[in-house]
mmCIF file of C-alpha atoms in Angstrom:
data_model
loop_
_atom_site.group_PDB
_atom_site.id
_atom_site.type_symbol
_atom_site.label_atom_id
_atom_site.label_comp_id
_atom_site.label_asym_id
_atom_site.label_seq_id
_atom_site.Cartn_x
_atom_site.Cartn_y
_atom_site.Cartn_z
ATOM 1 C CA UNK A 73 -27.099 -53.923 -97.181
ATOM 2 C CA UNK A 74 -29.263 -50.893 -97.663
ATOM 3 C CA UNK A 75 -31.132 -52.838 -100.353
ATOM 4 C CA UNK A 76 -32.319 -55.313 -97.714
ATOM 5 C CA UNK A 77 -33.266 -52.536 -95.315
ATOM 6 C CA UNK A 78 -35.261 -50.678 -97.979
ATOM 7 C CA UNK A 79 -37.015 -53.867 -99.089
ATOM 8 C CA UNK A 80 -38.258 -54.844 -95.621
ATOM 9 C CA UNK A 81 -42.025 -55.012 -95.291
ATOM 10 C CA UNK A 82 -43.279 -52.612 -92.614
ATOM 11 C CA UNK A 83 -45.121 -55.513 -90.961
ATOM 12 C CA UNK A 84 -41.881 -57.423 -90.285
ATOM 13 C CA UNK A 85 -41.396 -57.861 -86.524
ATOM 14 C CA UNK A 86 -38.490 -60.302 -86.163
ATOM 15 C CA UNK A 87 -35.678 -61.995 -88.098
ATOM 16 C CA UNK A 88 -34.450 -65.136 -86.368
ATOM 17 C CA UNK A 89 -31.375 -67.069 -87.540
ATOM 18 C CA UNK A 90 -31.168 -70.687 -86.339
ATOM 19 C CA UNK A 91 -27.708 -71.967 -87.219
ATOM 20 C CA UNK A 92 -25.403 -74.742 -86.070
ATOM 21 C CA UNK A 93 -22.478 -73.484 -83.987
ATOM 22 C CA UNK A 94 -19.885 -74.518 -86.539
ATOM 23 C CA UNK A 95 -21.682 -72.693 -89.355
ATOM 24 C CA UNK A 96 -21.868 -69.414 -87.403
ATOM 25 C CA UNK A 97 -18.090 -69.117 -87.697
ATOM 26 C CA UNK A 98 -17.972 -70.520 -91.231
ATOM 27 C CA UNK A 99 -20.559 -68.018 -92.490
ATOM 28 C CA UNK A 100 -19.117 -65.139 -90.507
ATOM 29 C CA UNK A 101 -22.679 -64.621 -89.320
ATOM 30 C CA UNK A 102 -21.870 -62.600 -86.211
ATOM 31 C CA UNK A 103 -19.810 -60.107 -88.207
ATOM 32 C CA UNK A 104 -22.441 -60.033 -90.944
ATOM 33 C CA UNK A 105 -25.230 -59.257 -88.467
ATOM 34 C CA UNK A 106 -23.130 -56.499 -86.911
ATOM 35 C CA UNK A 107 -22.966 -54.806 -90.327
ATOM 36 C CA UNK A 108 -26.628 -55.219 -91.292
ATOM 37 C CA UNK A 109 -28.340 -54.432 -87.988
ATOM 38 C CA UNK A 110 -27.746 -50.623 -87.878
ATOM 39 C CA UNK A 111 -29.382 -49.999 -91.306
ATOM 40 C CA UNK A 112 -32.242 -52.365 -90.398
ATOM 41 C CA UNK A 113 -32.912 -50.483 -87.166
ATOM 42 C CA UNK A 114 -32.969 -47.146 -89.002
ATOM 43 C CA UNK A 115 -35.767 -48.429 -91.236
ATOM 44 C CA UNK A 116 -37.616 -50.383 -88.536
ATOM 45 C CA UNK A 117 -36.557 -49.454 -84.953
ATOM 46 C CA UNK A 118 -38.837 -52.105 -83.418
ATOM 47 C CA UNK A 119 -37.343 -54.973 -85.430
ATOM 48 C CA UNK A 120 -35.739 -57.798 -83.464
ATOM 49 C CA UNK A 121 -32.805 -59.696 -84.966
ATOM 50 C CA UNK A 122 -31.912 -62.912 -83.149
ATOM 51 C CA UNK A 123 -29.121 -65.432 -83.654
ATOM 52 C CA UNK A 124 -29.621 -68.871 -82.095
ATOM 53 C CA UNK A 125 -26.800 -71.384 -82.174
ATOM 54 C CA UNK A 126 -27.932 -75.005 -81.956
ATOM 55 C CA UNK A 127 -26.163 -78.291 -82.574
ATOM 56 C CA UNK A 128 -27.540 -80.748 -85.092
ATOM 57 C CA UNK A 129 -29.993 -78.428 -86.858
ATOM 58 C CA UNK A 130 -30.451 -77.441 -90.463
ATOM 59 C CA UNK A 131 -29.561 -73.783 -90.845
ATOM 60 C CA UNK A 132 -32.548 -71.530 -91.488
ATOM 61 C CA UNK A 133 -33.887 -68.041 -90.995
ATOM 62 C CA UNK A 134 -37.400 -67.162 -89.855
ATOM 63 C CA UNK A 135 -39.106 -63.901 -90.727
ATOM 64 C CA UNK A 136 -41.983 -63.170 -88.329
ATOM 65 C CA UNK A 137 -44.539 -60.605 -89.424
ATOM 66 C CA UNK A 138 -47.611 -59.055 -87.888
ATOM 67 C CA UNK A 139 -50.412 -61.361 -86.781
ATOM 68 C CA UNK A 140 -47.953 -64.185 -86.057
ATOM 69 C CA UNK A 141 -47.163 -65.087 -89.666
ATOM 70 C CA UNK A 142 -43.792 -66.828 -89.940
ATOM 71 C CA UNK A 143 -41.871 -67.654 -93.096
ATOM 72 C CA UNK A 144 -38.954 -70.076 -92.818
ATOM 73 C CA UNK A 145 -36.148 -70.257 -95.364
ATOM 74 C CA UNK A 146 -33.386 -72.868 -95.241
ATOM 75 C CA UNK A 147 -29.779 -71.805 -95.733
ATOM 76 C CA UNK A 148 -28.380 -75.118 -96.942
ATOM 77 C CA UNK A 149 -26.364 -73.834 -99.921
ATOM 78 C CA UNK A 150 -25.426 -70.477 -98.465
ATOM 79 C CA UNK A 151 -21.860 -69.393 -97.931
ATOM 80 C CA UNK A 152 -20.236 -66.172 -96.807
ATOM 81 C CA UNK A 153 -20.107 -64.713 -100.321
ATOM 82 C CA UNK A 154 -23.785 -65.071 -101.205
ATOM 83 C CA UNK A 155 -25.521 -64.584 -97.835
ATOM 84 C CA UNK A 156 -26.464 -60.956 -98.531
ATOM 85 C CA UNK A 157 -27.754 -61.824 -102.005
ATOM 86 C CA UNK A 158 -29.893 -64.703 -100.694
ATOM 87 C CA UNK A 159 -31.362 -62.621 -97.865
ATOM 88 C CA UNK A 160 -32.186 -59.811 -100.300
ATOM 89 C CA UNK A 161 -34.100 -62.277 -102.477
ATOM 90 C CA UNK A 162 -35.928 -63.753 -99.456
ATOM 91 C CA UNK A 163 -36.991 -60.302 -98.268
ATOM 92 C CA UNK A 164 -38.225 -59.444 -101.779
ATOM 93 C CA UNK A 165 -40.278 -62.684 -101.795
ATOM 94 C CA UNK A 166 -41.988 -61.720 -98.511
ATOM 95 C CA UNK A 167 -43.899 -58.878 -100.130
#
């Protein structure tokens, strides 16, 4: 996880997960966020990490940066084993 924390752009203000309720459990997203949030807050104490559960939505994550810029990435082929790897790649692509 420290690789994600170190790769975060300093302009990043918010990470917002929008996921269907059934996928939250399937991905183990709550447990995953509980492990990644402390290192993220050490690097960027003002960062907000939100998890929104919605029915009937495609799973995605939004990275909101300074000046209102938002980048949305869909999590359609993500499972519990590759979530960290995919998020690391997404964060690297933000720079």
